[in-house]
Amino acid sequence: MWWVVAASVVVGLVAAYLVWTAGRVERLQGRAELAARALDAHLLRRAAAAAVLAERRFGVELYAAARIALDASPDEREAAENDLTRQLRTVQLDPADPDCAAVIAASRRLALSRQVHTDLVRDARSVRGRRMVRLLRMGRGREVPRYFDIDDPTVAVPADVPAG
């Protein structure tokens, strides 16, 4: 009789572990998808702010890079965002100008959003890579999260100009 109780306890513990692991996989997958959406929103905000800045103060090259980043397909998005970052680094941004301040703030938020996204994708991929998760196909309902690899989007502010 005692072995039936012991076997029931073991089966219950294994089932609880598997349910907990499946829930963790789902939570991390969901958080990674939400972080990807937030990253996309920050990318769009930065590109829109850069387009406004280019229309008002800077030339055609920055505007073209911003428009390409806004209109890029998902496959071309990383390259377009890297081009926009390079263009933003070539211009002198004044934090006292509201348009420049919007681009600087959007770039900082984008850098933070990219870091959160990268951390969540790393965690989700790590959990999905575990043997038990792969064996029981716990992540089969969703795609494997992808990293978004772009240059550091933070725009440098000149040292002699106080940040506003």
C-alpha atoms as a printed R data frame, in Angstrom:
    type eleno elety resid chain resno      x      y       z
1   ATOM     1    CA   MET     A     1  0.000  0.000   0.000
2   ATOM     2    CA   TRP     A     2  2.803  2.470   0.797
3   ATOM     3    CA   TRP     A     3  4.309  2.059  -2.673
4   ATOM     4    CA   VAL     A     4  1.034  3.200  -4.262
5   ATOM     5    CA   VAL     A     5  1.147  6.377  -2.172
6   ATOM     6    CA   ALA     A     6  4.829  6.920  -3.031
7   ATOM     7    CA   ALA     A     7  4.188  6.369  -6.751
8   ATOM     8    CA   SER     A     8  1.227  8.769  -6.621
9   ATOM     9    CA   VAL     A     9  3.379 11.420  -4.947
10  ATOM    10    CA   VAL     A    10  6.134 10.990  -7.554
11  ATOM    11    CA   VAL     A    11  3.664 11.157 -10.426
12  ATOM    12    CA   GLY     A    12  2.061 14.230  -8.858
13  ATOM    13    CA   LEU     A    13  5.446 15.962  -8.480
14  ATOM    14    CA   VAL     A    14  6.454 15.174 -12.063
15  ATOM    15    CA   ALA     A    15  3.092 16.402 -13.352
16  ATOM    16    CA   ALA     A    16  3.391 19.606 -11.312
17  ATOM    17    CA   TYR     A    17  6.899 20.193 -12.675
18  ATOM    18    CA   LEU     A    18  5.749 19.657 -16.255
19  ATOM    19    CA   VAL     A    19  2.771 21.983 -15.839
20  ATOM    20    CA   TRP     A    20  5.015 24.631 -14.267
21  ATOM    21    CA   THR     A    21  7.567 24.268 -17.086
22  ATOM    22    CA   ALA     A    22  4.881 24.508 -19.784
23  ATOM    23    CA   GLY     A    23  3.503 27.623 -18.124
24  ATOM    24    CA   ARG     A    24  6.965 29.146 -17.959
25  ATOM    25    CA   VAL     A    25  7.570 28.443 -21.648
26  ATOM    26    CA   GLU     A    26  4.254 30.086 -22.537
27  ATOM    27    CA   ARG     A    27  4.896 33.117 -20.313
28  ATOM    28    CA   LEU     A    28  8.370 33.695 -21.738
29  ATOM    29    CA   GLN     A    29  7.109 33.264 -25.298
30  ATOM    30    CA   GLY     A    30  4.320 35.755 -24.658
31  ATOM    31    CA   ARG     A    31  6.655 38.264 -23.045
32  ATOM    32    CA   ALA     A    32  9.105 37.943 -25.947
33  ATOM    33    CA   GLU     A    33  6.286 38.615 -28.435
34  ATOM    34    CA   LEU     A    34  5.149 41.662 -26.457
35  ATOM    35    CA   ALA     A    35  8.731 42.928 -26.310
36  ATOM    36    CA   ALA     A    36  8.993 42.510 -30.092
37  ATOM    37    CA   ARG     A    37  5.848 44.616 -30.534
38  ATOM    38    CA   ALA     A    38  7.179 47.275 -28.171
39  ATOM    39    CA   LEU     A    39 10.491 47.290 -30.032
40  ATOM    40    CA   ASP     A    40  8.639 47.724 -33.314
41  ATOM    41    CA   ALA     A    41  6.680 50.648 -31.875
42  ATOM    42    CA   HIS     A    42  9.882 52.330 -30.666
43  ATOM    43    CA   LEU     A    43 11.500 51.791 -34.057
44  ATOM    44    CA   LEU     A    44  8.544 53.476 -35.742
45  ATOM    45    CA   ARG     A    45  8.603 56.392 -33.289
46  ATOM    46    CA   ARG     A    46 12.303 56.995 -33.856
47  ATOM    47    CA   ALA     A    47 11.945 56.825 -37.630
48  ATOM    48    CA   ALA     A    48  8.967 59.204 -37.548
49  ATOM    49    CA   ALA     A    49 10.832 61.647 -35.297
50  ATOM    50    CA   ALA     A    50 13.859 61.460 -37.599
51  ATOM    51    CA   ALA     A    51 11.652 62.128 -40.632
52  ATOM    52    CA   VAL     A    52 10.157 65.205 -38.970
53  ATOM    53    CA   LEU     A    53 13.633 66.402 -37.999
54  ATOM    54    CA   ALA     A    54 14.925 65.855 -41.525
55  ATOM    55    CA   GLU     A    55 12.033 67.780 -43.062
56  ATOM    56    CA   ARG     A    56 12.610 70.764 -40.802
57  ATOM    57    CA   ARG     A    57 16.374 70.969 -40.421
58  ATOM    58    CA   PHE     A    58 18.459 68.416 -42.273
59  ATOM    59    CA   GLY     A    59 18.827 67.166 -45.800
60  ATOM    60    CA   VAL     A    60 17.413 64.568 -48.033
61  ATOM    61    CA   GLU     A    61 19.686 61.714 -46.915
62  ATOM    62    CA   LEU     A    62 18.330 61.612 -43.364
63  ATOM    63    CA   TYR     A    63 14.767 61.910 -44.635
64  ATOM    64    CA   ALA     A    64 15.312 59.093 -47.135
65  ATOM    65    CA   ALA     A    65 16.799 56.837 -44.449
66  ATOM    66    CA   ALA     A    66 13.865 57.594 -42.144
67  ATOM    67    CA   ARG     A    67 11.292 56.885 -44.864
68  ATOM    68    CA   ILE     A    68 13.026 53.643 -45.818
69  ATOM    69    CA   ALA     A    69 13.000 52.582 -42.150
70  ATOM    70    CA   LEU     A    70  9.297 53.419 -41.895
71  ATOM    71    CA   ASP     A    71  8.398 51.530 -45.080
72  ATOM    72    CA   ALA     A    72 10.772 48.559 -44.733
73  ATOM    73    CA   SER     A    73  9.451 45.027 -44.875
74  ATOM    74    CA   PRO     A    74 10.237 42.751 -41.922
75  ATOM    75    CA   ASP     A    75 13.104 41.098 -43.829
76  ATOM    76    CA   GLU     A    76 14.742 44.449 -44.623
77  ATOM    77    CA   ARG     A    77 14.026 46.111 -41.278
78  ATOM    78    CA   GLU     A    78 17.393 45.531 -39.588
79  ATOM    79    CA   ALA     A    79 19.380 46.969 -42.498
80  ATOM    80    CA   ALA     A    80 17.064 49.979 -42.794
81  ATOM    81    CA   GLU     A    81 17.315 50.720 -39.069
82  ATOM    82    CA   ASN     A    82 21.103 50.427 -39.179
83  ATOM    83    CA   ASP     A    83 21.186 52.914 -42.063
84  ATOM    84    CA   LEU     A    84 18.986 55.308 -40.112
85  ATOM    85    CA   THR     A    85 21.265 55.006 -37.079
86  ATOM    86    CA   ARG     A    86 24.307 55.790 -39.237
87  ATOM    87    CA   GLN     A    87 22.555 58.824 -40.707
88  ATOM    88    CA   LEU     A    88 21.567 60.082 -37.267
89  ATOM    89    CA   ARG     A    89 25.159 59.809 -36.099
90  ATOM    90    CA   THR     A    90 26.341 62.038 -38.948
91  ATOM    91    CA   VAL     A    91 24.163 64.996 -37.967
92  ATOM    92    CA   GLN     A    92 24.814 67.349 -35.060
93  ATOM    93    CA   LEU     A    93 21.814 67.131 -32.734
94  ATOM    94    CA   ASP     A    94 21.077 70.010 -30.377
95  ATOM    95    CA   PRO     A    95 19.132 68.887 -27.273
96  ATOM    96    CA   ALA     A    96 17.674 72.398 -26.929
97  ATOM    97    CA   ASP     A    97 15.810 71.964 -30.234
98  ATOM    98    CA   PRO     A    98 12.499 70.127 -29.623
99  ATOM    99    CA   ASP     A    99 12.795 68.102 -32.836
100 ATOM   100    CA   CYS     A   100 16.321 66.968 -31.953
101 ATOM   101    CA   ALA     A   101 15.252 66.250 -28.384
102 ATOM   102    CA   ALA     A   102 12.463 64.021 -29.700
103 ATOM   103    CA   VAL     A   103 14.949 62.005 -31.772
104 ATOM   104    CA   ILE     A   104 17.382 61.735 -28.838
105 ATOM   105    CA   ALA     A   105 14.622 60.589 -26.471
106 ATOM   106    CA   ALA     A   106 13.256 58.111 -29.020
107 ATOM   107    CA   SER     A   107 16.742 56.703 -29.545
108 ATOM   108    CA   ARG     A   108 17.243 56.229 -25.812
109 ATOM   109    CA   ARG     A   109 13.888 54.495 -25.442
110 ATOM   110    CA   LEU     A   110 14.705 52.325 -28.431
111 ATOM   111    CA   ALA     A   111 18.009 51.270 -26.857
112 ATOM   112    CA   LEU     A   112 16.216 50.257 -23.668
113 ATOM   113    CA   SER     A   113 13.482 48.438 -25.572
114 ATOM   114    CA   ARG     A   114 16.080 46.589 -27.642
115 ATOM   115    CA   GLN     A   115 17.879 45.446 -24.491
116 ATOM   116    CA   VAL     A   116 14.644 44.181 -22.910
117 ATOM   117    CA   HIS     A   117 13.734 42.389 -26.138
118 ATOM   118    CA   THR     A   118 17.171 40.775 -26.374
119 ATOM   119    CA   ASP     A   119 17.002 39.572 -22.770
120 ATOM   120    CA   LEU     A   120 13.543 38.072 -23.196
121 ATOM   121    CA   VAL     A   121 14.440 36.370 -26.477
122 ATOM   122    CA   ARG     A   122 17.542 34.889 -24.858
123 ATOM   123    CA   ASP     A   123 15.491 33.568 -21.930
124 ATOM   124    CA   ALA     A   124 12.740 32.162 -24.147
125 ATOM   125    CA   ARG     A   125 15.222 30.435 -26.440
126 ATOM   126    CA   SER     A   126 17.079 29.042 -23.451
127 ATOM   127    CA   VAL     A   127 13.925 27.517 -21.979
128 ATOM   128    CA   ARG     A   128 12.834 26.179 -25.363
129 ATOM   129    CA   GLY     A   129 16.240 24.553 -25.775
130 ATOM   130    CA   ARG     A   130 15.895 22.346 -22.705
131 ATOM   131    CA   ARG     A   131 15.655 18.645 -23.405
132 ATOM   132    CA   MET     A   132 12.298 18.052 -21.691
133 ATOM   133    CA   VAL     A   133 10.700 21.044 -23.420
134 ATOM   134    CA   ARG     A   134 11.907 19.846 -26.825
135 ATOM   135    CA   LEU     A   135 10.934 16.253 -26.123
136 ATOM   136    CA   LEU     A   136  7.380 17.154 -25.105
137 ATOM   137    CA   ARG     A   137  7.194 19.940 -27.732
138 ATOM   138    CA   MET     A   138  5.956 22.499 -25.229
139 ATOM   139    CA   GLY     A   139  6.704 25.456 -27.484
140 ATOM   140    CA   ARG     A   140  5.140 24.071 -30.634
141 ATOM   141    CA   GLY     A   141  2.271 26.571 -30.725
142 ATOM   142    CA   ARG     A   142  4.524 29.578 -31.324
143 ATOM   143    CA   GLU     A   143  7.484 30.539 -33.451
144 ATOM   144    CA   VAL     A   144 10.955 30.600 -31.961
145 ATOM   145    CA   PRO     A   145 11.605 34.233 -31.003
146 ATOM   146    CA   ARG     A   146 14.195 36.036 -33.141
147 ATOM   147    CA   TYR     A   147 16.799 38.531 -32.103
148 ATOM   148    CA   PHE     A   148 16.670 41.988 -33.685
149 ATOM   149    CA   ASP     A   149 20.289 42.779 -34.387
150 ATOM   150    CA   ILE     A   150 20.939 46.478 -34.928
151 ATOM   151    CA   ASP     A   151 23.700 48.874 -33.998
152 ATOM   152    CA   ASP     A   152 23.393 50.657 -30.673
153 ATOM   153    CA   PRO     A   153 20.656 53.206 -31.472
154 ATOM   154    CA   THR     A   154 21.684 55.699 -28.782
155 ATOM   155    CA   VAL     A   155 22.574 59.036 -30.357
156 ATOM   156    CA   ALA     A   156 25.509 60.867 -28.790
157 ATOM   157    CA   VAL     A   157 24.875 64.359 -27.463
158 ATOM   158    CA   PRO     A   158 27.772 66.831 -27.560
159 ATOM   159    CA   ALA     A   159 29.456 67.199 -24.157
160 ATOM   160    CA   ASP     A   160 29.399 71.011 -24.169
161 ATOM   161    CA   VAL     A   161 25.624 71.167 -24.666
162 ATOM   162    CA   PRO     A   162 23.554 70.354 -21.556
163 ATOM   163    CA   ALA     A   163 20.954 67.666 -22.099
164 ATOM   164    CA   GLY     A   164 17.381 68.885 -21.624
